[in-house]
């Protein structure tokens, strides 16, 4: 699926990893890091750089593609014929699973739980069935337990389960790889060493990968997690635990180094008034990006996280923003024409 990719940096760091996990190649590695002087000036930042994980794949980008390289590799390794997952109606993880599952000729199904009617909900309503995904939709949260059992138990023996949000060490490994790309760019001088790496945060799969990746690279840069989901399913403790579990997996594969952990700044102030519900700071931030740069934003994660800058946060600092949202929507006709 990937059109070009340099060797995985994780394989260089942990040569035994290939004996434990065999990811498939979906990501065009490395993704670029863009310099954003106009936005930095607008928001009073010292410097703003953007890790362009919106460009992980021309088929469908975003950070979830990185997680899927490892999940789909594991699914193939187990001989699974089906993959299943769950998420909100507009979930990028569900759309990425439908897209790349179809690419690899796997049957896909998902449990969809209620979400505010943001653009991604309409996009998924159109694209998921077109990609051949079987859907179990819950109109109300009380239907979720039964729906969960249905999605988990169907063809259980031949199904590989991808946890919601990719919250699992295998998913985290994909983001560690992306972070090693950033570390390499810092080391070779193409990107100056930032003071903060800012990550839109849901289940913590992405931010745990950034946190661990920087530690493995020996760059204890501060990681700023901007929370966008209820505390019930996330938190700084969960972030650290997920990073530690992923490190345990790497140790099992033979990693003997000592990570240099940086600081975590956990921010709760930008999630209001609720999941996928907008606020003036997010609107302003999204308008600024549309006027002054060329990457796409959405409200639920990236727009509301960027409100941190639009409202004067991290003023004067040199910052990398981890852009988790795909630059494009997938085209089902193209995906299904190219099943691998
Ligand atoms: C665009 C975008 N950004 C950030 C996140 C949060 O990622 P994580 O669940 O890994 O914290 C998601 C998760 O769905 C997402 O779709």
CSV table of C-alpha atoms and ligand atoms in Angstrom, one decimal:
chain,number,residue,atom,x,y,z
A,1,UNK,CA,0.0,0.0,0.0
A,2,UNK,CA,2.8,2.4,0.9
A,3,UNK,CA,4.3,4.1,-2.1
A,4,UNK,CA,7.7,4.8,-0.6
A,5,UNK,CA,9.2,3.9,2.8
A,6,UNK,CA,12.6,4.1,4.4
A,7,UNK,CA,13.5,1.2,6.6
A,8,UNK,CA,11.7,1.2,10.0
A,9,UNK,CA,13.8,3.0,12.6
A,10,UNK,CA,12.4,0.7,15.3
A,11,UNK,CA,14.1,-2.2,13.6
A,12,UNK,CA,17.4,-0.4,13.9
A,13,UNK,CA,16.8,0.3,17.6
A,14,UNK,CA,15.4,-3.2,18.4
A,15,UNK,CA,16.7,-5.7,15.9
A,16,UNK,CA,14.8,-8.5,17.6
A,17,UNK,CA,11.4,-6.8,17.1
A,18,UNK,CA,10.7,-8.5,13.8
A,19,UNK,CA,10.7,-11.8,15.7
A,20,UNK,CA,7.8,-10.5,17.9
A,21,UNK,CA,5.8,-8.3,15.6
A,22,UNK,CA,5.6,-8.2,11.8
A,23,UNK,CA,3.9,-4.9,10.7
A,24,UNK,CA,2.5,-4.4,7.2
A,25,UNK,CA,3.7,-1.4,5.2
A,26,UNK,CA,1.0,1.2,4.9
A,27,UNK,CA,2.9,4.4,5.8
A,28,UNK,CA,4.9,6.6,3.4
A,29,UNK,CA,7.9,7.0,5.8
A,30,UNK,CA,9.1,9.4,7.0
A,31,UNK,CA,6.2,12.0,7.0
A,32,UNK,CA,7.5,15.5,6.6
A,33,UNK,CA,7.7,18.2,9.3
A,34,UNK,CA,6.6,21.6,8.1
A,35,UNK,CA,7.7,25.0,9.4
A,36,UNK,CA,4.8,27.4,10.1
A,37,UNK,CA,6.2,30.9,10.6
A,38,UNK,CA,2.9,32.7,9.8
A,39,UNK,CA,0.9,30.7,12.3
A,40,UNK,CA,3.7,31.0,14.9
A,41,UNK,CA,3.5,34.8,14.5
A,42,UNK,CA,-0.2,34.8,14.7
A,43,UNK,CA,-0.2,32.8,17.9
A,44,UNK,CA,2.8,34.3,19.6
A,45,UNK,CA,4.8,31.1,19.5
A,46,UNK,CA,8.6,31.2,19.3
A,47,UNK,CA,8.5,28.7,16.4
A,48,UNK,CA,5.8,26.3,15.2
A,49,UNK,CA,6.6,23.0,13.4
A,50,UNK,CA,4.0,20.5,12.4
A,51,UNK,CA,4.7,16.7,12.2
A,52,UNK,CA,2.6,16.0,9.1
A,53,UNK,CA,1.1,12.7,10.0
A,54,UNK,CA,-1.9,13.9,8.0
A,55,UNK,CA,0.3,12.6,5.1
A,56,UNK,CA,0.9,9.0,6.4
A,57,UNK,CA,-0.8,7.7,3.3
A,58,UNK,CA,-2.3,9.2,0.1
A,59,UNK,CA,-5.1,6.6,0.5
A,60,UNK,CA,-6.1,7.9,3.9
A,61,UNK,CA,-3.7,9.6,6.3
A,62,UNK,CA,-3.7,10.5,10.0
A,63,UNK,CA,-2.1,8.8,13.0
A,64,UNK,CA,-4.4,5.8,13.0
A,65,UNK,CA,-2.6,4.4,9.9
A,66,UNK,CA,0.5,4.0,12.0
A,67,UNK,CA,-1.3,1.9,14.6
A,68,UNK,CA,-2.9,-0.2,11.9
A,69,UNK,CA,0.5,-1.2,10.4
A,70,UNK,CA,1.1,-3.3,13.6
A,71,UNK,CA,-2.5,-4.5,14.2
A,72,UNK,CA,-3.0,-5.7,10.6
A,73,UNK,CA,0.4,-7.3,10.7
A,74,UNK,CA,-0.7,-9.2,13.8
A,75,UNK,CA,-4.0,-10.1,12.2
A,76,UNK,CA,-2.2,-11.5,9.2
A,77,UNK,CA,0.2,-13.4,11.4
A,78,UNK,CA,-2.8,-15.1,13.2
A,79,UNK,CA,-4.4,-15.9,9.9
A,80,UNK,CA,-7.5,-13.8,10.7
A,81,UNK,CA,-10.1,-13.3,7.9
A,82,UNK,CA,-12.0,-10.6,9.8
A,83,UNK,CA,-11.1,-7.5,11.7
A,84,UNK,CA,-13.4,-5.7,14.1
A,85,UNK,CA,-13.3,-2.5,16.1
A,86,UNK,CA,-15.5,0.1,17.8
A,87,UNK,CA,-15.7,3.9,18.0
A,88,UNK,CA,-17.9,6.9,17.8
A,89,UNK,CA,-20.0,7.4,14.6
A,90,UNK,CA,-17.4,9.7,13.1
A,91,UNK,CA,-14.3,7.7,14.3
A,92,UNK,CA,-11.1,8.0,12.2
A,93,UNK,CA,-9.9,4.8,13.6
A,94,UNK,CA,-13.0,3.0,12.3
A,95,UNK,CA,-12.6,4.6,8.9
A,96,UNK,CA,-8.9,3.7,8.8
A,97,UNK,CA,-9.8,0.1,9.7
A,98,UNK,CA,-12.4,-0.1,7.0
A,99,UNK,CA,-10.0,1.4,4.4
A,100,UNK,CA,-6.9,-0.6,5.1
A,101,UNK,CA,-8.8,-3.8,6.1
A,102,UNK,CA,-10.4,-3.7,2.7
A,103,UNK,CA,-7.1,-3.0,1.0
A,104,UNK,CA,-5.7,-6.2,2.5
A,105,UNK,CA,-8.8,-8.2,1.5
A,106,UNK,CA,-10.1,-8.7,5.1
A,107,UNK,CA,-13.7,-8.5,6.1
A,108,UNK,CA,-14.3,-5.6,8.4
A,109,UNK,CA,-17.0,-4.8,11.0
A,110,UNK,CA,-17.5,-2.1,13.7
A,111,UNK,CA,-19.6,-1.1,16.5
A,112,UNK,CA,-20.6,2.6,16.3
A,113,UNK,CA,-21.6,4.6,19.4
A,114,UNK,CA,-23.4,8.0,19.4
A,115,UNK,CA,-21.5,11.2,18.6
A,116,UNK,CA,-22.4,14.8,17.9
A,117,UNK,CA,-23.2,15.4,14.2
A,118,UNK,CA,-19.8,16.7,13.1
A,119,UNK,CA,-18.6,16.4,9.5
A,120,UNK,CA,-16.9,13.1,10.1
A,121,UNK,CA,-20.2,11.5,11.1
A,122,UNK,CA,-21.6,12.2,7.6
A,123,UNK,CA,-18.4,11.1,6.0
A,124,UNK,CA,-18.4,7.8,7.8
A,125,UNK,CA,-22.1,7.2,7.1
A,126,UNK,CA,-21.2,7.5,3.4
A,127,UNK,CA,-17.8,5.8,3.2
A,128,UNK,CA,-18.0,2.9,5.7
A,129,UNK,CA,-20.7,1.0,3.9
A,130,UNK,CA,-19.1,1.8,0.5
A,131,UNK,CA,-15.9,0.2,1.8
A,132,UNK,CA,-17.8,-2.9,2.6
A,133,UNK,CA,-17.7,-2.6,6.4
A,134,UNK,CA,-20.5,-4.3,8.4
A,135,UNK,CA,-21.9,-1.9,10.9
A,136,UNK,CA,-23.7,-2.3,14.2
A,137,UNK,CA,-25.0,1.2,15.1
A,138,UNK,CA,-26.1,2.1,18.6
A,139,UNK,CA,-28.6,5.0,18.8
A,140,UNK,CA,-28.2,5.2,22.6
A,141,UNK,CA,-25.4,4.4,25.0
A,142,UNK,CA,-27.5,1.8,26.8
A,143,UNK,CA,-27.4,-0.3,23.6
A,144,UNK,CA,-23.6,-0.4,23.7
A,145,UNK,CA,-23.0,-3.5,25.9
A,146,UNK,CA,-25.2,-5.7,23.7
A,147,UNK,CA,-23.7,-4.3,20.5
A,148,UNK,CA,-20.2,-4.9,21.9
A,149,UNK,CA,-21.0,-8.6,22.5
A,150,UNK,CA,-22.4,-8.9,18.9
A,151,UNK,CA,-19.3,-7.3,17.3
A,152,UNK,CA,-16.9,-9.3,19.4
A,153,UNK,CA,-18.6,-12.7,19.2
A,154,UNK,CA,-19.4,-12.9,15.5
A,155,UNK,CA,-16.9,-15.2,13.7
A,156,UNK,CA,-14.8,-14.9,16.9
A,157,UNK,CA,-12.2,-17.5,16.0
A,158,UNK,CA,-11.3,-15.8,12.7
A,159,UNK,CA,-11.6,-12.2,13.9
A,160,UNK,CA,-8.8,-9.9,15.0
A,161,UNK,CA,-10.0,-7.3,17.5
A,162,UNK,CA,-8.6,-3.8,17.3
A,163,UNK,CA,-9.2,-1.9,20.6
A,164,UNK,CA,-11.1,1.4,20.4
A,165,UNK,CA,-8.7,4.2,19.6
A,166,UNK,CA,-5.9,1.7,19.0
A,167,UNK,CA,-5.2,1.8,22.8
A,168,UNK,CA,-2.8,-1.2,22.9
A,169,UNK,CA,1.1,-1.5,22.9
A,170,UNK,CA,0.9,-2.7,19.3
A,171,UNK,CA,-0.9,0.5,18.2
A,172,UNK,CA,1.5,2.6,20.2
A,173,UNK,CA,4.5,1.1,18.4
A,174,UNK,CA,3.4,2.7,15.2
A,175,UNK,CA,3.5,6.1,16.8
A,176,UNK,CA,6.9,5.3,18.4
A,177,UNK,CA,8.1,4.8,14.8
A,178,UNK,CA,6.8,8.3,13.8
A,179,UNK,CA,8.5,9.8,16.8
A,180,UNK,CA,11.8,8.2,15.9
A,181,UNK,CA,11.4,9.9,12.5
A,182,UNK,CA,11.0,13.3,14.3
A,183,UNK,CA,14.0,12.5,16.5
A,184,UNK,CA,16.1,11.7,13.4
A,185,UNK,CA,15.1,15.0,11.8
A,186,UNK,CA,16.2,16.8,15.0
A,187,UNK,CA,19.5,14.9,15.1
A,188,UNK,CA,20.3,15.7,11.5
A,189,UNK,CA,19.4,19.4,12.0
A,190,UNK,CA,16.5,19.6,9.6
A,191,UNK,CA,14.2,20.4,12.6
A,192,UNK,CA,15.5,22.4,15.6
A,193,UNK,CA,15.0,20.7,18.9
A,194,UNK,CA,11.6,21.8,20.2
A,195,UNK,CA,10.7,22.6,23.8
A,196,UNK,CA,7.3,21.0,23.6
A,197,UNK,CA,5.6,18.4,21.4
A,198,UNK,CA,1.8,19.0,21.5
A,199,UNK,CA,-0.5,16.0,20.9
A,200,UNK,CA,-4.3,16.0,20.5
A,201,UNK,CA,-5.3,13.3,23.0
A,202,UNK,CA,-8.1,10.7,23.2
A,203,UNK,CA,-7.3,7.2,24.4
A,204,UNK,CA,-3.5,8.2,24.8
A,205,UNK,CA,-2.3,5.7,22.1
A,206,UNK,CA,-0.8,8.6,20.1
A,207,UNK,CA,0.7,10.6,23.0
A,208,UNK,CA,2.1,7.4,24.7
A,209,UNK,CA,3.9,6.7,21.4
A,210,UNK,CA,5.3,10.2,21.3
A,211,UNK,CA,6.3,10.1,25.0
A,212,UNK,CA,8.0,6.7,24.6
A,213,UNK,CA,9.6,7.5,21.2
A,214,UNK,CA,11.3,10.6,22.5
A,215,UNK,CA,12.5,8.8,25.6
A,216,UNK,CA,13.9,5.9,23.4
A,217,UNK,CA,15.6,8.5,21.2
A,218,UNK,CA,17.3,10.1,24.3
A,219,UNK,CA,15.4,13.3,23.8
A,220,UNK,CA,13.6,14.2,27.0
A,221,UNK,CA,11.5,16.9,25.4
A,222,UNK,CA,8.3,17.9,27.2
A,223,UNK,CA,5.1,16.2,25.8
A,224,UNK,CA,1.9,18.2,26.1
A,225,UNK,CA,-1.2,16.1,26.0
A,226,UNK,CA,-4.4,18.1,25.2
A,227,UNK,CA,-7.3,16.0,26.4
A,228,UNK,CA,-10.4,15.8,24.2
A,229,UNK,CA,-12.3,12.8,25.7
A,230,UNK,CA,-13.9,12.3,29.2
A,231,UNK,CA,-11.4,11.5,32.0
A,232,UNK,CA,-13.1,8.1,32.5
A,233,UNK,CA,-11.2,6.7,29.5
A,234,UNK,CA,-8.0,8.7,29.6
A,235,UNK,CA,-5.5,10.5,32.0
A,236,UNK,CA,-1.8,11.0,32.6
A,237,UNK,CA,-1.6,7.8,34.6
A,238,UNK,CA,-3.1,5.8,31.7
A,239,UNK,CA,-0.6,7.5,29.3
A,240,UNK,CA,2.4,6.5,31.4
A,241,UNK,CA,1.0,2.9,31.9
A,242,UNK,CA,0.5,2.5,28.1
A,243,UNK,CA,4.1,3.8,27.4
A,244,UNK,CA,5.5,1.4,30.1
A,245,UNK,CA,3.5,-1.6,28.6
A,246,UNK,CA,4.9,-0.8,25.2
A,247,UNK,CA,8.4,-0.6,26.6
A,248,UNK,CA,7.8,-4.0,28.1
A,249,UNK,CA,7.0,-5.3,24.7
A,250,UNK,CA,10.2,-3.8,23.3
A,251,UNK,CA,12.2,-5.4,26.2
A,252,UNK,CA,10.7,-8.8,25.3
A,253,UNK,CA,12.1,-8.2,21.8
A,254,UNK,CA,15.5,-7.6,23.3
A,255,UNK,CA,15.7,-3.8,23.9
A,256,UNK,CA,18.3,-3.2,26.6
A,257,UNK,CA,18.6,0.6,26.6
A,258,UNK,CA,17.5,3.0,29.3
A,259,UNK,CA,14.9,5.5,28.0
A,260,UNK,CA,15.3,9.2,29.1
A,261,UNK,CA,11.8,10.2,30.1
A,262,UNK,CA,10.8,13.8,29.7
A,263,UNK,CA,8.1,15.7,31.5
A,264,UNK,CA,4.4,15.3,30.7
A,265,UNK,CA,2.1,18.4,30.7
A,266,UNK,CA,-1.5,17.2,30.8
A,267,UNK,CA,-4.1,19.8,29.8
A,268,UNK,CA,-7.8,19.5,30.6
A,269,UNK,CA,-8.9,23.0,29.7
A,270,UNK,CA,-9.6,22.7,26.0
A,271,UNK,CA,-12.2,19.8,26.0
A,272,UNK,CA,-15.2,21.9,26.9
A,273,UNK,CA,-18.2,21.9,26.3
A,274,UNK,CA,-17.9,18.2,25.5
A,275,UNK,CA,-16.7,15.6,23.0
A,276,UNK,CA,-17.0,16.9,19.4
A,277,UNK,CA,-18.7,20.1,20.6
A,278,UNK,CA,-17.1,23.3,19.5
A,279,UNK,CA,-16.0,26.5,21.3
A,280,UNK,CA,-14.8,29.9,20.1
A,281,UNK,CA,-11.1,29.2,20.7
A,282,UNK,CA,-11.3,26.1,18.4
A,283,UNK,CA,-13.2,28.1,15.7
A,284,UNK,CA,-10.6,30.8,15.8
A,285,UNK,CA,-7.7,28.3,15.6
A,286,UNK,CA,-9.3,26.5,12.6
A,287,UNK,CA,-9.9,29.8,10.8
A,288,UNK,CA,-6.2,30.7,11.4
A,289,UNK,CA,-5.0,27.4,10.0
A,290,UNK,CA,-7.2,27.8,6.9
A,291,UNK,CA,-5.9,31.3,6.3
A,292,UNK,CA,-2.2,30.8,7.1
A,293,UNK,CA,-1.3,27.2,6.3
A,294,UNK,CA,-2.2,24.2,4.1
A,295,UNK,CA,-3.1,21.4,6.5
A,296,UNK,CA,-6.7,20.3,7.1
A,297,UNK,CA,-8.2,20.4,10.6
A,298,UNK,CA,-11.3,18.9,12.2
A,299,UNK,CA,-13.1,20.0,15.3
A,300,UNK,CA,-13.0,17.0,17.6
A,301,UNK,CA,-9.3,16.6,18.2
A,302,UNK,CA,-7.0,18.9,16.2
A,303,UNK,CA,-9.1,22.1,16.0
A,304,UNK,CA,-9.9,22.1,19.8
A,305,UNK,CA,-6.2,21.2,20.6
A,306,UNK,CA,-4.9,24.1,18.4
A,307,UNK,CA,-7.1,26.4,20.5
A,308,UNK,CA,-4.3,26.1,23.1
A,309,UNK,CA,-2.1,28.2,20.8
A,310,UNK,CA,-4.9,30.5,19.6
A,311,UNK,CA,-5.7,31.4,23.2
A,312,UNK,CA,-2.0,32.3,23.9
A,313,UNK,CA,-0.8,29.0,25.4
A,314,UNK,CA,2.9,28.1,25.2
A,315,UNK,CA,3.7,31.7,24.1
A,316,UNK,CA,7.3,32.2,23.0
A,317,UNK,CA,8.1,28.5,23.0
A,318,UNK,CA,9.4,26.4,20.1
A,319,UNK,CA,6.7,23.8,19.5
A,320,UNK,CA,6.0,20.8,17.4
A,321,UNK,CA,2.3,20.1,16.8
A,322,UNK,CA,1.5,16.4,16.1
A,323,UNK,CA,-1.0,16.6,13.2
A,324,UNK,CA,-3.2,13.5,13.7
A,325,UNK,CA,-5.9,14.2,11.1
A,326,UNK,CA,-5.8,12.9,7.6
A,327,UNK,CA,-5.2,15.3,4.7
A,328,UNK,CA,-7.8,13.4,2.6
A,329,UNK,CA,-10.9,11.2,2.8
A,330,UNK,CA,-10.5,7.7,1.3
A,331,UNK,CA,-12.0,7.0,-2.1
A,332,UNK,CA,-13.8,3.6,-1.8
A,333,UNK,CA,-13.7,2.9,-5.6
A,334,UNK,CA,-10.0,3.3,-5.6
A,335,UNK,CA,-9.5,1.3,-2.4
A,336,UNK,CA,-11.6,-1.6,-3.7
A,337,UNK,CA,-10.0,-1.6,-7.1
A,338,UNK,CA,-6.6,-2.3,-5.5
A,339,UNK,CA,-7.2,-5.1,-3.0
A,340,UNK,CA,-3.8,-6.6,-2.1
B,1,LIG,C1,-7.7,13.2,14.5
B,1,LIG,C2,-7.4,12.5,15.8
B,1,LIG,N1,-6.6,13.1,16.6
B,1,LIG,C3,-6.3,12.5,17.8
B,1,LIG,C4,-6.9,11.4,18.2
B,1,LIG,C5,-6.6,10.8,19.6
B,1,LIG,O1,-5.8,9.8,19.5
B,1,LIG,P1,-5.6,8.8,20.7
B,1,LIG,O2,-6.8,8.0,20.9
B,1,LIG,O3,-4.4,8.0,20.3
B,1,LIG,O4,-5.3,9.6,21.9
B,1,LIG,C6,-7.8,10.7,17.4
B,1,LIG,C7,-8.5,9.5,17.9
B,1,LIG,O5,-9.5,9.1,17.5
B,1,LIG,C8,-8.1,11.3,16.1
B,1,LIG,O6,-9.0,10.8,15.3
